[in-house]
GROMACS .gro file of C-alpha atoms in nm:
model
  482
    1MET     CA    1  -0.433   1.547   7.691
    2LYS     CA    2  -0.189   1.420   7.426
    3GLN     CA    3   0.180   1.501   7.419
    4LYS     CA    4   0.481   1.399   7.207
    5ARG     CA    5   0.784   1.252   7.385
    6PHE     CA    6   1.119   1.105   7.269
    7PHE     CA    7   1.257   0.784   7.416
    8PRO     CA    8   1.598   0.626   7.363
    9ILE     CA    9   1.519   0.254   7.319
   10THR     CA   10   1.757  -0.034   7.272
   11ALA     CA   11   1.582  -0.308   7.071
   12LEU     CA   12   1.632  -0.664   7.187
   13LEU     CA   13   1.916  -0.849   7.016
   14LEU     CA   14   2.031  -0.529   6.843
   15SER     CA   15   2.345  -0.335   6.922
   16ALA     CA   16   2.210  -0.007   6.779
   17THR     CA   17   1.992   0.237   6.965
   18ILE     CA   18   1.670   0.349   6.789
   19THR     CA   19   1.535   0.692   6.882
   20PHE     CA   20   1.170   0.754   6.790
   21SER     CA   21   0.876   0.974   6.883
   22VAL     CA   22   0.528   0.861   6.976
   23THR     CA   23   0.207   1.044   7.057
   24LEU     CA   24   0.082   0.946   7.403
   25HIS     CA   25  -0.205   1.006   7.636
   26ALA     CA   26  -0.110   1.153   7.971
   27HIS     CA   27  -0.088   0.811   8.143
   28ALA     CA   28   0.236   0.615   8.163
   29PHE     CA   29   0.353   0.437   7.839
   30THR     CA   30   0.610   0.164   7.783
   31PRO     CA   31   0.696   0.108   7.409
   32THR     CA   32   0.686  -0.248   7.278
   33PHE     CA   33   0.853  -0.413   6.978
   34SER     CA   34   0.528  -0.370   6.783
   35ASP     CA   35   0.529   0.003   6.855
   36ILE     CA   36   0.885   0.035   6.729
   37ILE     CA   37   0.800  -0.164   6.414
   38GLN     CA   38   0.489   0.045   6.343
   39ILE     CA   39   0.681   0.369   6.373
   40GLN     CA   40   0.965   0.244   6.155
   41THR     CA   41   0.717   0.114   5.897
   42SER     CA   42   0.563   0.460   5.859
   43ALA     CA   43   0.900   0.601   5.759
   44GLU     CA   44   1.014   0.338   5.513
   45SER     CA   45   0.885   0.194   5.182
   46THR     CA   46   0.763  -0.163   5.130
   47ASP     CA   47   1.046  -0.406   5.059
   48TYR     CA   48   0.839  -0.708   4.944
   49GLU     CA   49   0.490  -0.776   4.816
   50PHE     CA   50   0.298  -1.103   4.829
   51THR     CA   51  -0.052  -1.198   4.716
   52VAL     CA   52  -0.239  -1.483   4.883
   53GLY     CA   53  -0.590  -1.618   4.880
   54VAL     CA   54  -0.827  -1.636   5.176
   55GLY     CA   55  -0.741  -1.947   5.375
   56GLN     CA   56  -0.393  -1.973   5.224
   57ALA     CA   57  -0.074  -1.956   5.430
   58ILE     CA   58   0.283  -1.867   5.336
   59LEU     CA   59   0.611  -1.889   5.529
   60LEU     CA   60   0.787  -1.554   5.524
   61ASP     CA   61   1.119  -1.692   5.643
   62LYS     CA   62   1.120  -1.914   5.332
   63LYS     CA   63   1.003  -1.634   5.102
   64LEU     CA   64   1.260  -1.390   5.241
   65GLY     CA   65   1.541  -1.641   5.288
   66ILE     CA   66   1.572  -1.569   5.661
   67SER     CA   67   1.790  -1.824   5.837
   68THR     CA   68   1.818  -1.647   6.175
   69THR     CA   69   1.574  -1.575   6.452
   70ALA     CA   70   1.335  -1.292   6.361
   71LYS     CA   71   1.040  -1.102   6.502
   72TYR     CA   72   0.718  -1.052   6.302
   73VAL     CA   73   0.419  -0.823   6.342
   74SER     CA   74   0.101  -0.780   6.136
   75HIS     CA   75  -0.050  -0.435   6.119
   76ASN     CA   76  -0.398  -0.568   6.037
   77THR     CA   77  -0.464  -0.905   6.192
   78ALA     CA   78  -0.818  -0.903   6.054
   79VAL     CA   79  -0.665  -0.942   5.706
   80ALA     CA   80  -0.367  -1.164   5.788
   81THR     CA   81  -0.197  -1.294   6.101
   82VAL     CA   82   0.163  -1.395   6.145
   83THR     CA   83   0.317  -1.635   6.395
   84SER     CA   84   0.650  -1.602   6.571
   85LYS     CA   85   0.786  -1.849   6.315
   86GLY     CA   86   0.683  -1.620   6.023
   87LYS     CA   87   0.380  -1.816   5.905
   88VAL     CA   88   0.128  -1.575   5.750
   89SER     CA   89  -0.235  -1.687   5.741
   90ALA     CA   90  -0.480  -1.501   5.511
   91LYS     CA   91  -0.807  -1.428   5.696
   92SER     CA   92  -1.009  -1.189   5.479
   93VAL     CA   93  -0.987  -0.983   5.160
   94GLY     CA   94  -0.775  -0.671   5.204
   95ASP     CA   95  -0.420  -0.545   5.253
   96THR     CA   96  -0.185  -0.547   5.549
   97CYS     CA   97   0.183  -0.496   5.621
   98ILE     CA   98   0.396  -0.759   5.792
   99SER     CA   99   0.710  -0.607   5.945
  100VAL     CA  100   1.011  -0.828   6.011
  101GLN     CA  101   1.322  -0.763   6.217
  102THR     CA  102   1.602  -1.020   6.229
  103GLU     CA  103   1.852  -1.064   6.506
  104ASP     CA  104   2.135  -0.962   6.273
  105GLY     CA  105   1.986  -0.616   6.225
  106ASN     CA  106   1.791  -0.652   5.899
  107PHE     CA  107   1.447  -0.490   5.878
  108PHE     CA  108   1.178  -0.573   5.617
  109ASN     CA  109   0.831  -0.446   5.530
  110CYS     CA  110   0.616  -0.700   5.345
  111ASN     CA  111   0.289  -0.587   5.188
  112ILE     CA  112   0.037  -0.873   5.196
  113THR     CA  113  -0.262  -0.853   4.960
  114VAL     CA  114  -0.534  -1.102   5.039
  115LYS     CA  115  -0.773  -1.190   4.759
  116SER     CA  116  -1.065  -1.426   4.736
  117ALA     CA  117  -0.976  -1.790   4.699
  118PRO     CA  118  -1.068  -1.932   4.356
  119GLU     CA  119  -1.397  -2.121   4.339
  120THR     CA  120  -1.334  -2.260   3.988
  121VAL     CA  121  -1.060  -2.259   3.726
  122THR     CA  122  -1.118  -2.313   3.352
  123LEU     CA  123  -0.906  -2.319   3.035
  124GLN     CA  124  -0.997  -2.186   2.691
  125LYS     CA  125  -0.966  -2.542   2.556
  126SER     CA  126  -1.045  -2.878   2.712
  127LYS     CA  127  -0.872  -3.066   2.430
  128MET     CA  128  -0.667  -2.974   2.128
  129ASN     CA  129  -0.442  -3.103   1.850
  130MET     CA  130  -0.082  -2.989   1.815
  131GLY     CA  131   0.198  -3.062   1.569
  132ILE     CA  132   0.539  -3.169   1.690
  133GLY     CA  133   0.744  -2.861   1.773
  134GLN     CA  134   0.437  -2.638   1.801
  135ASN     CA  135   0.380  -2.405   2.098
  136TYR     CA  136   0.042  -2.305   2.235
  137GLN     CA  137  -0.041  -2.069   2.522
  138LEU     CA  138  -0.309  -2.199   2.759
  139VAL     CA  139  -0.482  -1.930   2.962
  140SER     CA  140  -0.658  -2.001   3.291
  141THR     CA  141  -0.970  -1.813   3.403
  142LEU     CA  142  -1.066  -1.798   3.771
  143THR     CA  143  -1.396  -1.725   3.941
  144PRO     CA  144  -1.451  -1.492   4.103
  145SER     CA  145  -1.253  -1.267   3.870
  146ASP     CA  146  -1.072  -1.100   4.159
  147ALA     CA  147  -0.951  -1.432   4.304
  148VAL     CA  148  -0.582  -1.485   4.367
  149THR     CA  149  -0.415  -1.597   4.045
  150CYS     CA  150  -0.134  -1.810   4.184
  151CYS     CA  151  -0.144  -2.132   3.980
  152THR     CA  152   0.087  -2.421   3.901
  153TRP     CA  153   0.106  -2.613   3.572
  154SER     CA  154   0.198  -2.974   3.508
  155SER     CA  155   0.202  -3.239   3.233
  156ASN     CA  156   0.136  -3.605   3.303
  157LYS     CA  157   0.358  -3.705   3.005
  158LYS     CA  158   0.645  -3.465   2.962
  159SER     CA  159   0.796  -3.681   2.688
  160ILE     CA  160   0.488  -3.599   2.475
  161ALA     CA  161   0.403  -3.241   2.578
  162THR     CA  162   0.562  -3.005   2.828
  163VAL     CA  163   0.422  -2.693   2.995
  164ASN     CA  164   0.608  -2.406   3.160
  165SER     CA  165   0.513  -2.204   3.466
  166SER     CA  166   0.299  -1.963   3.261
  167GLY     CA  167   0.099  -2.230   3.072
  168LEU     CA  168   0.296  -2.238   2.746
  169VAL     CA  169   0.258  -2.591   2.603
  170THR     CA  170   0.522  -2.743   2.371
  171ALA     CA  171   0.447  -3.054   2.164
  172VAL     CA  172   0.742  -3.296   2.184
  173LYS     CA  173   0.643  -3.620   2.013
  174LYS     CA  174   0.340  -3.807   1.885
  175GLY     CA  175   0.097  -3.913   2.156
  176THR     CA  176  -0.150  -3.778   2.412
  177ALA     CA  177  -0.078  -3.583   2.731
  178ASP     CA  178  -0.290  -3.409   2.995
  179ILE     CA  179  -0.195  -3.054   3.090
  180THR     CA  180  -0.329  -2.958   3.436
  181VAL     CA  181  -0.352  -2.619   3.604
  182ARG     CA  182  -0.391  -2.612   3.984
  183THR     CA  183  -0.486  -2.313   4.199
  184SER     CA  184  -0.332  -2.235   4.535
  185ASN     CA  185  -0.639  -2.381   4.709
  186GLY     CA  186  -0.642  -2.702   4.507
  187LYS     CA  187  -0.891  -2.628   4.227
  188THR     CA  188  -0.788  -2.797   3.900
  189THR     CA  189  -0.881  -2.837   3.536
  190THR     CA  190  -0.717  -3.025   3.248
  191CYS     CA  191  -0.662  -2.991   2.873
  192THR     CA  192  -0.594  -3.308   2.676
  193VAL     CA  193  -0.329  -3.252   2.408
  194ASN     CA  194  -0.314  -3.483   2.107
  195VAL     CA  195   0.029  -3.442   1.944
  196LYS     CA  196   0.049  -3.522   1.571
  197PRO     CA  197   0.340  -3.520   1.322
  198ALA     CA  198   0.456  -3.183   1.187
  199PRO     CA  199   0.397  -3.138   0.810
  200ASP     CA  200   0.658  -3.210   0.544
  201LYS     CA  201   0.479  -2.986   0.294
  202ILE     CA  202   0.192  -2.736   0.269
  203LEU     CA  203  -0.004  -2.652  -0.047
  204LEU     CA  204  -0.263  -2.385  -0.130
  205ASP     CA  205  -0.560  -2.448  -0.358
  206LYS     CA  206  -0.445  -2.169  -0.592
  207TYR     CA  207  -0.107  -2.060  -0.727
  208CYS     CA  208  -0.252  -1.751  -0.895
  209LEU     CA  209  -0.567  -1.558  -0.811
  210THR     CA  210  -0.735  -1.258  -0.974
  211LEU     CA  211  -0.981  -1.044  -0.777
  212ASP     CA  212  -1.171  -0.724  -0.835
  213ILE     CA  213  -1.133  -0.445  -0.583
  214GLY     CA  214  -1.358  -0.506  -0.283
  215LYS     CA  215  -1.377  -0.883  -0.337
  216SER     CA  216  -1.233  -1.152  -0.110
  217TYR     CA  217  -1.130  -1.517  -0.121
  218THR     CA  218  -1.053  -1.776   0.148
  219PHE     CA  219  -0.767  -2.014   0.067
  220THR     CA  220  -0.785  -2.386   0.131
  221LYS     CA  221  -0.461  -2.539   0.253
  222THR     CA  222  -0.348  -2.902   0.242
  223LEU     CA  223  -0.081  -3.063   0.458
  224SER     CA  224   0.139  -3.358   0.369
  225PRO     CA  225   0.118  -3.611   0.519
  226THR     CA  226  -0.254  -3.581   0.573
  227SER     CA  227  -0.213  -3.695   0.935
  228ALA     CA  228   0.003  -3.389   1.011
  229PHE     CA  229  -0.103  -3.091   1.217
  230ALA     CA  230   0.037  -2.738   1.229
  231SER     CA  231  -0.021  -2.380   1.335
  232TYR     CA  232  -0.012  -2.120   1.060
  233SER     CA  233   0.090  -1.762   0.996
  234TRP     CA  234  -0.027  -1.561   0.693
  235LYS     CA  235   0.153  -1.270   0.532
  236SER     CA  236   0.099  -1.037   0.235
  237SER     CA  237   0.391  -0.884   0.046
  238ASN     CA  238   0.178  -0.578  -0.025
  239PRO     CA  239  -0.111  -0.533   0.220
  240SER     CA  240  -0.222  -0.210   0.051
  241VAL     CA  241  -0.304  -0.418  -0.260
  242ALA     CA  242  -0.426  -0.738  -0.092
  243SER     CA  243  -0.437  -0.810   0.281
  244VAL     CA  244  -0.489  -1.146   0.449
  245ASN     CA  245  -0.622  -1.237   0.793
  246SER     CA  246  -0.523  -1.517   1.030
  247LEU     CA  247  -0.776  -1.753   0.869
  248GLY     CA  248  -0.632  -1.719   0.517
  249LYS     CA  249  -0.902  -1.486   0.387
  250VAL     CA  250  -0.758  -1.238   0.137
  251PHE     CA  251  -0.916  -0.896   0.071
  252ALA     CA  252  -0.857  -0.703  -0.255
  253ARG     CA  253  -0.779  -0.340  -0.165
  254LYS     CA  254  -0.646  -0.167  -0.478
  255SER     CA  255  -0.514  -0.258  -0.821
  256GLY     CA  256  -0.174  -0.424  -0.830
  257VAL     CA  257  -0.003  -0.752  -0.739
  258ALA     CA  258   0.062  -0.904  -0.397
  259TYR     CA  259   0.203  -1.239  -0.289
  260ILE     CA  260   0.017  -1.419  -0.010
  261THR     CA  261   0.229  -1.666   0.188
  262VAL     CA  262   0.120  -1.920   0.449
  263ALA     CA  263   0.386  -2.071   0.677
  264THR     CA  264   0.362  -2.356   0.928
  265HIS     CA  265   0.520  -2.352   1.271
  266ASN     CA  266   0.800  -2.575   1.143
  267GLY     CA  267   0.890  -2.350   0.850
  268LYS     CA  268   0.703  -2.505   0.555
  269SER     CA  269   0.539  -2.248   0.327
  270ALA     CA  270   0.333  -2.193   0.012
  271THR     CA  271   0.266  -1.875  -0.187
  272CYS     CA  272  -0.009  -1.750  -0.420
  273GLN     CA  273   0.019  -1.451  -0.653
  274VAL     CA  274  -0.288  -1.230  -0.616
  275SER     CA  275  -0.362  -0.981  -0.895
  276VAL     CA  276  -0.617  -0.716  -0.812
  277ASN     CA  277  -0.800  -0.573  -1.113
  278ARG     CA  278  -0.885  -0.212  -1.153
  279PRO     CA  279  -1.253  -0.141  -1.085
  280PRO     CA  280  -1.485  -0.158  -1.388
  281VAL     CA  281  -1.542   0.162  -1.583
  282GLN     CA  282  -1.873   0.326  -1.497
  283SER     CA  283  -1.854   0.595  -1.764
  284ILE     CA  284  -1.618   0.746  -2.021
  285VAL     CA  285  -1.615   1.097  -2.173
  286LEU     CA  286  -1.407   1.276  -2.434
  287ASP     CA  287  -1.269   1.626  -2.399
  288LYS     CA  288  -1.443   1.720  -2.727
  289ASP     CA  289  -1.789   1.644  -2.861
  290SER     CA  290  -1.693   1.781  -3.203
  291ALA     CA  291  -1.383   1.904  -3.381
  292THR     CA  292  -1.296   2.066  -3.713
  293ILE     CA  293  -0.964   2.002  -3.885
  294PHE     CA  294  -0.815   2.044  -4.228
  295THR     CA  295  -0.698   1.764  -4.451
  296GLY     CA  296  -0.351   1.656  -4.347
  297GLU     CA  297  -0.396   1.794  -3.997
  298THR     CA  298  -0.422   1.598  -3.672
  299VAL     CA  299  -0.618   1.654  -3.351
  300THR     CA  300  -0.580   1.450  -3.031
  301LEU     CA  301  -0.888   1.338  -2.840
  302ASN     CA  302  -0.844   1.270  -2.467
  303ALA     CA  303  -1.063   1.021  -2.281
  304SER     CA  304  -1.144   1.025  -1.907
  305VAL     CA  305  -1.299   0.734  -1.718
  306THR     CA  306  -1.493   0.709  -1.393
  307PRO     CA  307  -1.383   0.599  -1.139
  308ASP     CA  308  -1.040   0.748  -1.186
  309ASP     CA  309  -0.855   0.426  -1.094
  310ALA     CA  310  -1.052   0.214  -1.341
  311SER     CA  311  -0.876   0.057  -1.637
  312LYS     CA  312  -0.795   0.312  -1.906
  313ILE     CA  313  -0.741   0.056  -2.183
  314CYS     CA  314  -0.963   0.163  -2.474
  315THR     CA  315  -1.010   0.099  -2.844
  316TRP     CA  316  -1.058   0.378  -3.098
  317THR     CA  317  -1.250   0.353  -3.427
  318SER     CA  318  -1.363   0.582  -3.709
  319ASN     CA  319  -1.687   0.521  -3.892
  320ASN     CA  320  -1.543   0.685  -4.205
  321PRO     CA  321  -1.168   0.621  -4.238
  322SER     CA  322  -1.166   0.771  -4.588
  323VAL     CA  323  -1.243   1.107  -4.422
  324ALA     CA  324  -1.063   1.075  -4.086
  325THR     CA  325  -0.852   0.803  -3.927
  326VAL     CA  326  -0.771   0.752  -3.558
  327ASP     CA  327  -0.483   0.566  -3.393
  328LYS     CA  328  -0.467   0.378  -3.059
  329ASN     CA  329  -0.380   0.699  -2.874
  330GLY     CA  330  -0.678   0.900  -2.997
  331ASN     CA  331  -0.488   1.099  -3.262
  332VAL     CA  332  -0.734   1.186  -3.543
  333SER     CA  333  -0.597   1.272  -3.889
  334GLY     CA  334  -0.796   1.446  -4.160
  335VAL     CA  335  -0.782   1.258  -4.491
  336ASN     CA  336  -1.056   1.399  -4.713
  337VAL     CA  337  -1.331   1.655  -4.688
  338GLY     CA  338  -1.633   1.526  -4.498
  339ASP     CA  339  -1.751   1.413  -4.155
  340ALA     CA  340  -1.649   1.114  -3.945
  341VAL     CA  341  -1.760   0.989  -3.603
  342ILE     CA  342  -1.472   0.884  -3.378
  343THR     CA  343  -1.570   0.634  -3.104
  344VAL     CA  344  -1.372   0.529  -2.797
  345GLN     CA  345  -1.480   0.211  -2.617
  346THR     CA  346  -1.370   0.059  -2.285
  347ALA     CA  347  -1.315  -0.310  -2.222
  348ASN     CA  348  -1.657  -0.336  -2.057
  349GLY     CA  349  -1.839  -0.163  -2.343
  350LYS     CA  350  -1.871   0.198  -2.224
  351THR     CA  351  -1.842   0.444  -2.517
  352ALA     CA  352  -1.807   0.810  -2.603
  353THR     CA  353  -1.802   0.979  -2.945
  354CYS     CA  354  -1.675   1.291  -3.121
  355THR     CA  355  -1.790   1.414  -3.463
  356VAL     CA  356  -1.493   1.534  -3.667
  357THR     CA  357  -1.549   1.763  -3.964
  358VAL     CA  358  -1.262   1.763  -4.211
  359LYS     CA  359  -1.224   2.066  -4.433
  360GLU     CA  360  -0.993   2.111  -4.725
  361SER     CA  361  -0.660   2.257  -4.621
  362TYR     CA  362  -0.521   2.558  -4.801
  363ALA     CA  363  -0.240   2.343  -4.936
  364ASP     CA  364  -0.482   2.078  -5.071
  365ALA     CA  365  -0.701   2.350  -5.214
  366VAL     CA  366  -0.403   2.489  -5.407
  367ILE     CA  367  -0.333   2.142  -5.554
  368ARG     CA  368  -0.702   2.094  -5.640
  369LEU     CA  369  -0.729   2.435  -5.810
  370VAL     CA  370  -0.406   2.377  -6.005
  371ASN     CA  371  -0.531   2.039  -6.128
  372GLU     CA  372  -0.861   2.197  -6.232
  373GLU     CA  373  -0.665   2.443  -6.450
  374ARG     CA  374  -0.458   2.159  -6.599
  375ILE     CA  375  -0.766   1.956  -6.680
  376LYS     CA  376  -0.927   2.257  -6.848
  377ALA     CA  377  -0.612   2.293  -7.055
  378GLY     CA  378  -0.619   1.925  -7.148
  379VAL     CA  379  -0.317   1.836  -6.936
  380HIS     CA  380  -0.309   1.536  -6.700
  381PRO     CA  381  -0.359   1.620  -6.329
  382LEU     CA  382  -0.067   1.607  -6.087
  383GLU     CA  383  -0.038   1.347  -5.812
  384LYS     CA  384  -0.014   1.485  -5.461
  385ARG     CA  385   0.306   1.364  -5.296
  386GLU     CA  386   0.336   1.389  -4.917
  387ASP     CA  387   0.716   1.406  -4.924
  388VAL     CA  388   0.701   1.701  -5.166
  389CYS     CA  389   0.428   1.866  -4.955
  390GLU     CA  390   0.666   1.857  -4.657
  391LEU     CA  391   0.939   2.025  -4.864
  392ALA     CA  392   0.689   2.289  -4.980
  393ARG     CA  393   0.594   2.364  -4.620
  394ILE     CA  394   0.962   2.412  -4.530
  395ARG     CA  395   1.011   2.640  -4.827
  396ALA     CA  396   0.702   2.846  -4.727
  397GLU     CA  397   0.863   2.905  -4.387
  398GLU     CA  398   1.194   3.001  -4.556
  399ILE     CA  399   1.035   3.259  -4.787
  400SER     CA  400   0.858   3.418  -4.490
  401SER     CA  401   1.205   3.540  -4.389
  402GLN     CA  402   1.369   3.568  -4.733
  403TYR     CA  403   1.123   3.605  -5.018
  404SER     CA  404   1.325   3.449  -5.296
  405HIS     CA  405   1.377   3.129  -5.495
  406LYS     CA  406   1.710   3.113  -5.315
  407ARG     CA  407   1.725   2.942  -4.979
  408PRO     CA  408   1.867   3.111  -4.666
  409ASN     CA  409   2.192   2.915  -4.727
  410GLY     CA  410   2.233   3.087  -5.066
  411GLU     CA  411   2.145   2.781  -5.274
  412TYR     CA  412   1.848   2.772  -5.512
  413TYR     CA  413   1.524   2.599  -5.413
  414GLU     CA  414   1.610   2.265  -5.581
  415ASP     CA  415   1.881   2.223  -5.317
  416ILE     CA  416   1.610   2.122  -5.067
  417PHE     CA  417   1.536   1.806  -5.268
  418LYS     CA  418   1.899   1.701  -5.236
  419GLU     CA  419   1.908   1.789  -4.866
  420TYR     CA  420   1.610   1.566  -4.786
  421GLY     CA  421   1.697   1.288  -5.032
  422VAL     CA  422   1.403   1.333  -5.271
  423SER     CA  423   1.516   1.232  -5.621
  424TYR     CA  424   1.383   1.404  -5.934
  425TYR     CA  425   1.434   1.460  -6.309
  426PHE     CA  426   1.272   1.799  -6.328
  427VAL     CA  427   1.156   2.038  -6.054
  428ASN     CA  428   1.018   2.387  -6.035
  429GLU     CA  429   0.867   2.621  -5.780
  430ASN     CA  430   0.588   2.879  -5.761
  431ILE     CA  431   0.585   3.113  -5.460
  432ALA     CA  432   0.346   3.383  -5.340
  433GLY     CA  433   0.291   3.598  -5.034
  434GLY     CA  434   0.012   3.810  -4.888
  435PHE     CA  435  -0.284   3.634  -5.051
  436THR     CA  436  -0.558   3.526  -4.811
  437SER     CA  437  -0.712   3.233  -5.000
  438PRO     CA  438  -0.605   2.947  -5.227
  439GLU     CA  439  -0.831   3.085  -5.500
  440ASP     CA  440  -0.661   3.428  -5.501
  441THR     CA  441  -0.318   3.265  -5.499
  442VAL     CA  442  -0.378   3.030  -5.793
  443GLN     CA  443  -0.555   3.306  -5.988
  444ALA     CA  444  -0.249   3.532  -5.942
  445TRP     CA  445  -0.020   3.254  -6.067
  446MET     CA  446  -0.242   3.193  -6.369
  447GLU     CA  447  -0.225   3.563  -6.452
  448SER     CA  448   0.155   3.545  -6.452
  449SER     CA  449   0.294   3.381  -6.766
  450GLY     CA  450   0.598   3.244  -6.587
  451HIS     CA  451   0.396   3.082  -6.306
  452LYS     CA  452   0.124   2.964  -6.547
  453LYS     CA  453   0.386   2.787  -6.757
  454TYR     CA  454   0.484   2.560  -6.468
  455ILE     CA  455   0.119   2.501  -6.367
  456LEU     CA  456   0.024   2.376  -6.714
  457SER     CA  457   0.352   2.202  -6.807
  458PRO     CA  458   0.309   1.835  -6.913
  459LEU     CA  459   0.667   1.766  -6.795
  460TYR     CA  460   0.556   1.719  -6.432
  461ASN     CA  461   0.356   1.434  -6.282
  462GLY     CA  462   0.372   1.516  -5.910
  463THR     CA  463   0.326   1.815  -5.684
  464GLY     CA  464   0.324   1.934  -5.328
  465ALA     CA  465   0.196   2.256  -5.171
  466GLY     CA  466   0.267   2.421  -4.837
  467ILE     CA  467   0.177   2.739  -4.652
  468TYR     CA  468   0.326   2.928  -4.358
  469GLU     CA  469   0.169   3.217  -4.166
  470LYS     CA  470   0.384   3.489  -4.012
  471ASN     CA  471   0.279   3.823  -3.868
  472GLY     CA  472  -0.067   3.789  -4.021
  473LEU     CA  473   0.066   3.715  -4.372
  474ILE     CA  474   0.031   3.381  -4.550
  475PHE     CA  475   0.319   3.256  -4.763
  476TRP     CA  476   0.243   3.003  -5.038
  477VAL     CA  477   0.465   2.749  -5.216
  478GLU     CA  478   0.389   2.484  -5.478
  479LEU     CA  479   0.660   2.250  -5.600
  480PHE     CA  480   0.636   2.059  -5.927
  481ILE     CA  481   0.833   1.736  -5.979
  482ARG     CA  482   0.897   1.455  -6.220
   0.00000   0.00000   0.00000
């Protein structure tokens, strides 16, 4: 039968009284120091943790800084034992708690993890070159992988290369040094470090580089002096355009410009400008296959390329400029009656075309019909003047609101020549409204003696015609000038 009892116990060398409960069998029980420690351990957290390998020993009084007499107890002697002097000996893989009570009243719980002792230790490099001032992190690998990782590092020539407690090597001056790692159970391995001068200068094989999207290039670097050695870092000013990896290989991502810089561990650097071209055009189309315009009119053709981010630089040509011309922006202007094929071409030779039919404008038809009447009457034809045509168009708009030879400002029609700086000796004006064709308009003028007089007058050598449509009505103006 088990029962729970409470005992007031005064621990040896302590002035305090510890009261605790234990679960006992019915026979008599006298608590020991180990019993007290076990009970106290169950109520308190671990104060210290240590990891050791099988066969290794550590001195807790040294680890804990205990300078007074203390008592020690191991809660799993199969994993680790402890002597009265605080020497812990690792026996087998596992975990145990070592409890410590000092004569001055301090109490400690130490968790001891015992791992396998290393069988071998290796480094990622057995020899390597370094430049003065360079750092390199050596990493040790133990077998088995779960072995205790407590290692020490040393250099046989600290004036040439040093190593810290975590294996970070620093090159100090030219020469050779051996860096050794040693496990807690005496296993060792060495890396031979050959320290060379740091570079005074670094150069890349290219100052400028052009790549197409999706292409790559690996830079070649040169150090000065040639006997120098260095570690490198690579950086792109615009990784979305061109990225670079740790080996100096640049990858073209999208069109644009990026600057690729390589820097040595001692601050020397070199830069290359990388320009990434747009992808080549796969196809080009126009928004119109055909178009019809009148002489003097303009239509704009719009080109689209595939892929969308390809270069949109194109050239425009007309196979019949006497009929229709085209500028660099795809604006097509009708010159004379007829047909012309407008072609747009990309830099890599992709093309698209539009057939433009140019018809005679109403204004040009009026001039043509008037000249036909003059020729029949034995009078020289009139020269079409673009500046006068523009004035005639303005006047056609004015008479759509005020049908008169007077302008909206109250001045007569010849005032428009002065306003726009068109000089003349003689001028006159024919106007009409409501006619639906050039033929009907000119015929009506020829049937009016006053209008016919100006049409057939030998005083004039130039002309311009304009029309304006408003509310379904067409207003007509022809100006005569000398």
